[in-house]
PDB file of C-alpha atoms in Angstrom:
ATOM      1  CA  MET A 177       0.000   0.000   0.000  1.00  0.00           C
ATOM      2  CA  THR A 178       2.907   2.339   0.686  1.00  0.00           C
ATOM      3  CA  ARG A 179       4.289   1.667  -2.793  1.00  0.00           C
ATOM      4  CA  ALA A 180       0.837   2.077  -4.323  1.00  0.00           C
ATOM      5  CA  ARG A 181       0.519   5.521  -2.758  1.00  0.00           C
ATOM      6  CA  GLU A 182       3.971   6.453  -4.064  1.00  0.00           C
ATOM      7  CA  LEU A 183       2.909   5.458  -7.566  1.00  0.00           C
ATOM      8  CA  VAL A 184      -0.264   7.542  -7.441  1.00  0.00           C
ATOM      9  CA  VAL A 185       1.603  10.566  -6.046  1.00  0.00           C
ATOM     10  CA  SER A 186       4.052  10.347  -8.923  1.00  0.00           C
ATOM     11  CA  ALA A 187       1.234  10.130 -11.495  1.00  0.00           C
ATOM     12  CA  ASP A 188       1.057  13.850 -12.230  1.00  0.00           C
ATOM     13  CA  GLY A 189       0.521  15.874 -15.368  1.00  0.00           C
ATOM     14  CA  THR A 190       4.234  16.076 -16.176  1.00  0.00           C
ATOM     15  CA  LYS A 191       4.367  12.428 -17.225  1.00  0.00           C
ATOM     16  CA  SER A 192       3.478  11.066 -20.619  1.00  0.00           C
ATOM     17  CA  PRO A 193       0.582   8.642 -21.080  1.00  0.00           C
ATOM     18  CA  GLU A 194       3.133   5.873 -21.650  1.00  0.00           C
ATOM     19  CA  ALA A 195       4.826   6.614 -18.313  1.00  0.00           C
ATOM     20  CA  LEU A 196       1.459   6.650 -16.537  1.00  0.00           C
ATOM     21  CA  GLN A 197       0.549   3.317 -18.133  1.00  0.00           C
ATOM     22  CA  ALA A 198       3.830   1.872 -16.836  1.00  0.00           C
ATOM     23  CA  LEU A 199       2.806   2.972 -13.355  1.00  0.00           C
ATOM     24  CA  GLY A 200      -0.540   1.281 -13.914  1.00  0.00           C
ATOM     25  CA  LYS A 201       1.141  -1.997 -14.833  1.00  0.00           C
ATOM     26  CA  GLU A 202       3.244  -1.884 -11.663  1.00  0.00           C
ATOM     27  CA  LEU A 203       0.120  -1.158  -9.605  1.00  0.00           C
ATOM     28  CA  ASP A 204      -1.575  -4.116 -11.304  1.00  0.00           C
ATOM     29  CA  GLY A 205       1.250  -6.335 -10.039  1.00  0.00           C
ATOM     30  CA  LEU A 206       0.846  -4.938  -6.522  1.00  0.00           C
ATOM     31  CA  ILE A 207      -2.839  -5.859  -6.584  1.00  0.00           C
ATOM     32  CA  ASP A 208      -1.961  -9.426  -7.561  1.00  0.00           C
ATOM     33  CA  ALA A 209       0.583  -9.516  -4.721  1.00  0.00           C
ATOM     34  CA  ALA A 210      -2.039  -8.308  -2.243  1.00  0.00           C
ATOM     35  CA  VAL A 211      -4.472 -11.015  -3.359  1.00  0.00           C
ATOM     36  CA  THR A 212      -1.719 -13.625  -2.989  1.00  0.00           C
ATOM     37  CA  ILE A 213      -1.008 -12.411   0.552  1.00  0.00           C
ATOM     38  CA  GLY A 214      -4.732 -12.492   1.288  1.00  0.00           C
ATOM     39  CA  ASN A 215      -4.779 -16.163   0.293  1.00  0.00           C
ATOM     40  CA  THR A 216      -1.903 -17.102   2.625  1.00  0.00           C
ATOM     41  CA  GLN A 217      -2.234 -20.540   4.212  1.00  0.00           C
ATOM     42  CA  ILE A 218      -0.824 -22.328   7.231  1.00  0.00           C
ATOM     43  CA  GLY A 219      -1.088 -25.966   6.297  1.00  0.00           C
ATOM     44  CA  ASP A 220      -4.454 -26.232   4.536  1.00  0.00           C
ATOM     45  CA  ARG A 221      -6.092 -23.375   6.460  1.00  0.00           C
ATOM     46  CA  TYR A 222      -6.488 -19.876   5.004  1.00  0.00           C
ATOM     47  CA  LEU A 223      -5.528 -17.090   7.405  1.00  0.00           C
ATOM     48  CA  PHE A 224      -7.966 -14.432   6.208  1.00  0.00           C
ATOM     49  CA  ALA A 225     -11.131 -16.477   5.594  1.00  0.00           C
ATOM     50  CA  GLY A 226     -12.603 -16.156   9.103  1.00  0.00           C
ATOM     51  CA  GLN A 227     -13.961 -19.484  10.319  1.00  0.00           C
ATOM     52  CA  MET A 228     -14.351 -20.683   6.711  1.00  0.00           C
ATOM     53  CA  ASP A 229     -10.631 -21.375   6.742  1.00  0.00           C
ATOM     54  CA  LYS A 230     -10.830 -24.180   4.175  1.00  0.00           C
ATOM     55  CA  THR A 231     -12.181 -21.724   1.569  1.00  0.00           C
ATOM     56  CA  GLN A 232      -9.881 -19.498  -0.501  1.00  0.00           C
ATOM     57  CA  PRO A 233     -10.925 -16.032   0.691  1.00  0.00           C
ATOM     58  CA  LEU A 234      -9.894 -13.690  -2.157  1.00  0.00           C
ATOM     59  CA  THR A 235     -10.653 -13.982  -5.852  1.00  0.00           C
ATOM     60  CA  ARG A 236      -9.737 -11.370  -8.430  1.00  0.00           C
ATOM     61  CA  THR A 237     -12.229 -11.611 -11.249  1.00  0.00           C
ATOM     62  CA  THR A 238     -14.555  -9.740 -13.587  1.00  0.00           C
ATOM     63  CA  ILE A 239     -18.294  -9.753 -12.914  1.00  0.00           C
ATOM     64  CA  LYS A 240     -21.316  -7.878 -14.179  1.00  0.00           C
ATOM     65  CA  ASN A 241     -22.961  -5.106 -12.208  1.00  0.00           C
ATOM     66  CA  ALA A 242     -26.670  -4.298 -12.107  1.00  0.00           C
ATOM     67  CA  ALA A 243     -26.349  -2.308 -15.325  1.00  0.00           C
ATOM     68  CA  GLY A 244     -24.869  -5.299 -17.127  1.00  0.00           C
ATOM     69  CA  GLU A 245     -21.376  -3.776 -17.322  1.00  0.00           C
ATOM     70  CA  SER A 246     -18.284  -5.895 -16.782  1.00  0.00           C
ATOM     71  CA  VAL A 247     -16.416  -4.719 -13.694  1.00  0.00           C
ATOM     72  CA  GLU A 248     -13.144  -6.018 -12.282  1.00  0.00           C
ATOM     73  CA  VAL A 249     -13.275  -6.621  -8.513  1.00  0.00           C
ATOM     74  CA  VAL A 250     -11.744  -8.661  -5.703  1.00  0.00           C
ATOM     75  CA  LEU A 251     -14.357 -10.951  -4.172  1.00  0.00           C
ATOM     76  CA  TYR A 252     -14.329 -12.052  -0.543  1.00  0.00           C
ATOM     77  CA  ASN A 253     -15.479 -15.653  -0.094  1.00  0.00           C
ATOM     78  CA  GLY A 254     -14.930 -16.092   3.655  1.00  0.00           C
ATOM     79  CA  ASP A 255     -17.045 -15.014   6.621  1.00  0.00           C
ATOM     80  CA  ASN A 256     -16.681 -12.439   9.398  1.00  0.00           C
ATOM     81  CA  ASN A 257     -16.478 -14.892  12.309  1.00  0.00           C
ATOM     82  CA  LYS A 258     -13.453 -14.997  14.592  1.00  0.00           C
ATOM     83  CA  ILE A 259     -11.201 -17.861  15.622  1.00  0.00           C
ATOM     84  CA  SER A 260     -10.727 -17.364  19.356  1.00  0.00           C
ATOM     85  CA  MET A 261      -8.289 -18.611  21.963  1.00  0.00           C
ATOM     86  CA  VAL A 262      -9.343 -17.649  25.480  1.00  0.00           C
ATOM     87  CA  SER A 263      -6.507 -15.951  27.380  1.00  0.00           C
ATOM     88  CA  GLN A 264      -8.371 -15.577  30.686  1.00  0.00           C
ATOM     89  CA  THR A 265     -11.130 -17.441  32.488  1.00  0.00           C
ATOM     90  CA  GLY A 266     -14.646 -16.377  31.614  1.00  0.00           C
ATOM     91  CA  LEU A 267     -16.661 -15.842  28.452  1.00  0.00           C
ATOM     92  CA  VAL A 268     -14.990 -15.476  25.067  1.00  0.00           C
ATOM     93  CA  ASP A 269     -14.454 -11.845  24.044  1.00  0.00           C
ATOM     94  CA  PRO A 270     -13.859 -11.686  20.257  1.00  0.00           C
ATOM     95  CA  THR A 271     -12.213  -8.269  20.545  1.00  0.00           C
ATOM     96  CA  GLN A 272      -9.595  -9.645  22.952  1.00  0.00           C
ATOM     97  CA  ASP A 273      -9.399 -13.394  22.320  1.00  0.00           C
ATOM     98  CA  SER A 274      -9.425 -13.613  18.509  1.00  0.00           C
ATOM     99  CA  VAL A 275      -6.221 -14.806  16.859  1.00  0.00           C
ATOM    100  CA  ASN A 276      -7.056 -13.944  13.264  1.00  0.00           C
ATOM    101  CA  LEU A 277      -8.117 -11.114  10.993  1.00  0.00           C
ATOM    102  CA  THR A 278     -10.835 -11.701   8.431  1.00  0.00           C
ATOM    103  CA  GLY A 279     -10.392 -10.540   4.863  1.00  0.00           C
ATOM    104  CA  VAL A 280     -12.831  -7.711   5.503  1.00  0.00           C
ATOM    105  CA  GLU A 281     -10.755  -6.493   8.455  1.00  0.00           C
ATOM    106  CA  ALA A 282      -7.470  -6.737   6.587  1.00  0.00           C
ATOM    107  CA  PHE A 283      -8.418  -5.639   3.047  1.00  0.00           C
ATOM    108  CA  GLY A 284     -11.875  -4.095   3.415  1.00  0.00           C
ATOM    109  CA  PRO A 285     -14.095  -2.618   4.511  1.00  0.00           C
ATOM    110  CA  ALA A 286     -16.766  -4.631   2.744  1.00  0.00           C
ATOM    111  CA  ASP A 287     -17.927  -2.608  -0.244  1.00  0.00           C
ATOM    112  CA  THR A 288     -21.589  -2.811   0.712  1.00  0.00           C
ATOM    113  CA  THR A 289     -22.828  -0.763  -2.227  1.00  0.00           C
ATOM    114  CA  ASN A 290     -20.993  -2.993  -4.636  1.00  0.00           C
ATOM    115  CA  ALA A 291     -22.125  -6.093  -2.752  1.00  0.00           C
ATOM    116  CA  LEU A 292     -25.721  -5.046  -3.391  1.00  0.00           C
ATOM    117  CA  ASP A 293     -25.221  -3.974  -7.005  1.00  0.00           C
ATOM    118  CA  TYR A 294     -22.765  -6.540  -8.309  1.00  0.00           C
ATOM    119  CA  THR A 295     -24.086  -9.915  -9.425  1.00  0.00           C
ATOM    120  CA  THR A 296     -22.393 -12.899 -10.961  1.00  0.00           C
ATOM    121  CA  ALA A 297     -23.646 -14.031 -14.315  1.00  0.00           C
ATOM    122  CA  PRO A 298     -25.753 -15.979 -14.903  1.00  0.00           C
ATOM    123  CA  THR A 299     -27.059 -16.853 -11.436  1.00  0.00           C
ATOM    124  CA  GLY A 300     -27.525 -13.317 -10.108  1.00  0.00           C
ATOM    125  CA  GLU A 301     -25.920 -14.257  -6.800  1.00  0.00           C
ATOM    126  CA  ALA A 302     -25.027 -11.358  -4.476  1.00  0.00           C
ATOM    127  CA  VAL A 303     -21.321 -11.040  -3.692  1.00  0.00           C
ATOM    128  CA  THR A 304     -19.066  -9.281  -1.193  1.00  0.00           C
ATOM    129  CA  THR A 305     -16.174  -7.175  -2.449  1.00  0.00           C
ATOM    130  CA  LEU A 306     -13.322  -5.411  -0.640  1.00  0.00           C
ATOM    131  CA  LYS A 307     -13.077  -1.636  -0.935  1.00  0.00           C
ATOM    132  CA  THR A 308      -9.335  -1.223  -0.393  1.00  0.00           C
ATOM    133  CA  LEU A 309      -8.451  -3.571  -3.252  1.00  0.00           C
ATOM    134  CA  ASN A 310     -11.313  -2.390  -5.453  1.00  0.00           C
ATOM    135  CA  ASP A 311     -10.076   1.202  -5.114  1.00  0.00           C
ATOM    136  CA  LEU A 312      -6.619   0.096  -6.247  1.00  0.00           C
ATOM    137  CA  ILE A 313      -8.219  -1.539  -9.294  1.00  0.00           C
ATOM    138  CA  LYS A 314     -10.053   1.709 -10.130  1.00  0.00           C
ATOM    139  CA  VAL A 315      -6.806   3.675  -9.923  1.00  0.00           C
ATOM    140  CA  LYS A 316      -5.011   1.049 -12.018  1.00  0.00           C
ATOM    141  CA  ASN A 317      -7.705   1.216 -14.676  1.00  0.00           C
ATOM    142  CA  GLU A 318      -7.394   4.993 -14.845  1.00  0.00           C
ATOM    143  CA  LEU A 319      -3.615   4.797 -15.235  1.00  0.00           C
ATOM    144  CA  LEU A 320      -3.938   2.288 -18.082  1.00  0.00           C
ATOM    145  CA  LYS A 321      -6.230   4.526 -20.128  1.00  0.00           C
ATOM    146  CA  ALA A 322      -4.917   6.113 -23.311  1.00  0.00           C
ATOM    147  CA  SER A 323      -5.276   9.545 -21.669  1.00  0.00           C
ATOM    148  CA  PRO A 324      -5.322   9.154 -17.864  1.00  0.00           C
ATOM    149  CA  ASP A 325      -7.081  11.844 -15.821  1.00  0.00           C
ATOM    150  CA  THR A 326      -4.228  13.089 -13.638  1.00  0.00           C
ATOM    151  CA  THR A 327      -6.539  15.497 -11.803  1.00  0.00           C
ATOM    152  CA  TRP A 328      -8.740  12.600 -10.662  1.00  0.00           C
ATOM    153  CA  LEU A 329      -5.662  10.550  -9.781  1.00  0.00           C
ATOM    154  CA  GLY A 330      -4.210  13.362  -7.637  1.00  0.00           C
ATOM    155  CA  SER A 331      -7.445  13.932  -5.720  1.00  0.00           C
ATOM    156  CA  THR A 332     -10.003  11.121  -5.575  1.00  0.00           C
ATOM    157  CA  GLY A 333      -7.583   8.356  -6.554  1.00  0.00           C
ATOM    158  CA  LEU A 334      -4.885   9.368  -4.086  1.00  0.00           C
ATOM    159  CA  ALA A 335      -7.427   9.866  -1.290  1.00  0.00           C
ATOM    160  CA  SER A 336      -8.861   6.362  -1.787  1.00  0.00           C
ATOM    161  CA  VAL A 337      -5.396   4.743  -1.751  1.00  0.00           C
ATOM    162  CA  ALA A 338      -4.422   6.702   1.375  1.00  0.00           C
ATOM    163  CA  GLU A 339      -7.667   5.643   3.052  1.00  0.00           C
ATOM    164  CA  GLY A 340      -6.931   1.999   2.241  1.00  0.00           C
ATOM    165  CA  HIS A 341      -3.394   2.338   3.598  1.00  0.00           C
ATOM    166  CA  ASP A 342      -4.704   3.775   6.865  1.00  0.00           C
ATOM    167  CA  TYR A 343      -7.278   0.965   7.083  1.00  0.00           C
ATOM    168  CA  ILE A 344      -4.580  -1.706   6.882  1.00  0.00           C
ATOM    169  CA  ILE A 345      -2.363   0.115   9.407  1.00  0.00           C
ATOM    170  CA  LYS A 346      -5.295   0.176  11.834  1.00  0.00           C
ATOM    171  CA  ALA A 347      -5.793  -3.583  11.387  1.00  0.00           C
ATOM    172  CA  GLN A 348      -2.086  -4.202  11.995  1.00  0.00           C
ATOM    173  CA  THR A 349      -2.152  -2.081  15.151  1.00  0.00           C
ATOM    174  CA  GLY A 350      -5.060  -4.015  16.648  1.00  0.00           C
ATOM    175  CA  LEU A 351      -3.430  -7.348  15.811  1.00  0.00           C
ATOM    176  CA  GLY A 352      -0.146  -6.174  17.331  1.00  0.00           C
ATOM    177  CA  ALA A 353      -1.865  -5.276  20.601  1.00  0.00           C
ATOM    178  CA  ARG A 354      -3.463  -8.734  20.827  1.00  0.00           C
ATOM    179  CA  SER A 355      -0.165 -10.403  19.962  1.00  0.00           C
ATOM    180  CA  ALA A 356       1.581  -8.491  22.762  1.00  0.00           C
ATOM    181  CA  SER A 357      -1.138  -9.608  25.185  1.00  0.00           C
ATOM    182  CA  TYR A 358      -0.634 -13.285  24.295  1.00  0.00           C
ATOM    183  CA  GLU A 359       3.139 -12.884  24.564  1.00  0.00           C
ATOM    184  CA  MET A 360       2.790 -11.379  28.051  1.00  0.00           C
ATOM    185  CA  ILE A 361       0.523 -14.254  29.156  1.00  0.00           C
ATOM    186  CA  SER A 362       2.965 -16.775  27.667  1.00  0.00           C
ATOM    187  CA  ASN A 363       5.877 -15.249  29.601  1.00  0.00           C
ATOM    188  CA  MET A 364       3.837 -15.303  32.812  1.00  0.00           C
ATOM    189  CA  LEU A 365       2.931 -18.980  32.331  1.00  0.00           C
ATOM    190  CA  LEU A 366       6.561 -19.877  31.617  1.00  0.00           C
ATOM    191  CA  ALA A 367       7.668 -18.102  34.804  1.00  0.00           C
ATOM    192  CA  ASN A 368       4.978 -19.880  36.845  1.00  0.00           C
ATOM    193  CA  ASN A 369       5.967 -23.202  35.319  1.00  0.00           C
ATOM    194  CA  GLY A 370       9.582 -22.629  36.380  1.00  0.00           C
ATOM    195  CA  THR A 371       8.542 -21.866  39.955  1.00  0.00           C
ATOM    196  CA  ILE A 372       6.293 -24.924  40.167  1.00  0.00           C
ATOM    197  CA  THR A 373       9.022 -27.142  38.730  1.00  0.00           C
ATOM    198  CA  GLU A 374      11.504 -25.891  41.334  1.00  0.00           C
ATOM    199  CA  ASN A 375       9.026 -26.541  44.148  1.00  0.00           C
ATOM    200  CA  LEU A 376       8.304 -30.048  42.888  1.00  0.00           C
ATOM    201  CA  SER A 377      12.003 -30.726  42.600  1.00  0.00           C
ATOM    202  CA  ALA A 378      12.632 -29.551  46.152  1.00  0.00           C
ATOM    203  CA  ASN A 379       9.860 -31.816  47.474  1.00  0.00           C
ATOM    204  CA  GLU A 380      10.265 -34.913  45.339  1.00  0.00           C
ATOM    205  CA  ASP A 381      13.886 -35.161  44.187  1.00  0.00           C
ATOM    206  CA  LEU A 382      15.087 -36.989  47.357  1.00  0.00           C
ATOM    207  CA  ASP A 383      18.186 -39.254  47.421  1.00  0.00           C
ATOM    208  CA  ILE A 384      16.850 -42.114  49.590  1.00  0.00           C
ATOM    209  CA  PRO A 385      20.210 -43.783  50.515  1.00  0.00           C
ATOM    210  CA  LYS A 386      21.784 -40.467  51.406  1.00  0.00           C
ATOM    211  CA  ALA A 387      18.722 -39.522  53.463  1.00  0.00           C
ATOM    212  CA  ILE A 388      18.903 -42.825  55.429  1.00  0.00           C
ATOM    213  CA  ILE A 389      22.601 -42.314  56.176  1.00  0.00           C
ATOM    214  CA  ALA A 390      21.978 -38.767  57.330  1.00  0.00           C
ATOM    215  CA  PHE A 391      19.100 -39.959  59.506  1.00  0.00           C
ATOM    216  CA  LYS A 392      21.258 -42.694  61.101  1.00  0.00           C
ATOM    217  CA  ASN A 393      24.070 -40.244  61.754  1.00  0.00           C
ATOM    218  CA  SER A 394      21.646 -37.856  63.409  1.00  0.00           C
ATOM    219  CA  GLU A 395      20.176 -40.722  65.453  1.00  0.00           C
ATOM    220  CA  ASN A 396      23.658 -41.805  66.631  1.00  0.00           C
ATOM    221  CA  VAL A 397      24.563 -38.263  67.606  1.00  0.00           C
ATOM    222  CA  TYR A 398      21.311 -37.975  69.529  1.00  0.00           C
ATOM    223  CA  ASN A 399      21.850 -41.278  71.375  1.00  0.00           C
ATOM    224  CA  ALA A 400      25.446 -40.358  72.212  1.00  0.00           C
ATOM    225  CA  ALA A 401      24.260 -37.038  73.581  1.00  0.00           C
ATOM    226  CA  LEU A 402      21.767 -38.834  75.806  1.00  0.00           C
ATOM    227  CA  ALA A 403      24.458 -41.222  77.038  1.00  0.00           C
ATOM    228  CA  VAL A 404      26.864 -38.424  77.871  1.00  0.00           C
ATOM    229  CA  GLY A 405      24.127 -36.511  79.595  1.00  0.00           C
ATOM    230  CA  SER A 406      23.223 -39.436  81.766  1.00  0.00           C
ATOM    231  CA  LYS A 407      26.872 -39.748  82.943  1.00  0.00           C
ATOM    232  CA  ILE A 408      27.232 -36.143  84.006  1.00  0.00           C
ATOM    233  CA  MET A 409      23.881 -35.773  85.726  1.00  0.00           C
ATOM    234  CA  PRO A 410      24.199 -35.865  89.588  1.00  0.00           C
ATOM    235  CA  GLN A 411      22.862 -38.985  91.270  1.00  0.00           C
ATOM    236  CA  SER A 412      19.433 -38.767  92.852  1.00  0.00           C
ATOM    237  CA  LEU A 413      17.910 -40.480  95.952  1.00  0.00           C
ATOM    238  CA  VAL A 414      16.513 -43.136  93.603  1.00  0.00           C
ATOM    239  CA  ASP A 415      20.077 -44.026  92.528  1.00  0.00           C
ATOM    240  CA  PHE A 416      21.134 -44.558  96.220  1.00  0.00           C
ATOM    241  CA  LEU A 417      18.043 -46.657  96.970  1.00  0.00           C
ATOM    242  CA  ARG A 418      18.745 -48.774  93.894  1.00  0.00           C
TER     243      ARG A 418
END
């Protein structure tokens, strides 16, 4: 997104249409890269598909809108449900306990207007699209025109790319805060585990033979002390009677 904004900033009226089209081709590659990142997997699970993590979340395709026009968009095929891991006792709090970002949170927001207007041919099925990536496609399409509108690119186009950049930064910030919380809990559990292990070791790691020898030595010292004490104690009337 940072590079995309740099490209749009550089797309001013001083550049030739050929130079602007070259910027559009680079932006087109950045869009493909973003879709690839959005379809990242760990094993066979997609990171950005919500709880539908066996479904590829992002698809870049061309569909027809309500007016019958072909429009290039990025579709979101996942859901908005969280995968949670409870960090404290009590009820699950998705804002604190979720360990994932959905595609809408990472690359959205959901383009609700487009979701209502766009339909897939021929079934007419409603779809969900992602505004951040759709805005990049609009800017790319403008750059690839024979005579790009640099005024639109410098105002509306740049504003939409900057808005998308800020949206992703916000998502990263929230994820970073949750990650720090889990790291803190992990460190606390590791410290507690070390303390418990030391206590168990102190109580249970006993050398039986050595303990018996020490006990016998202590017993002998005690008996010797009693014997010596009995020798030095003054005799009583009982001793004389005996």
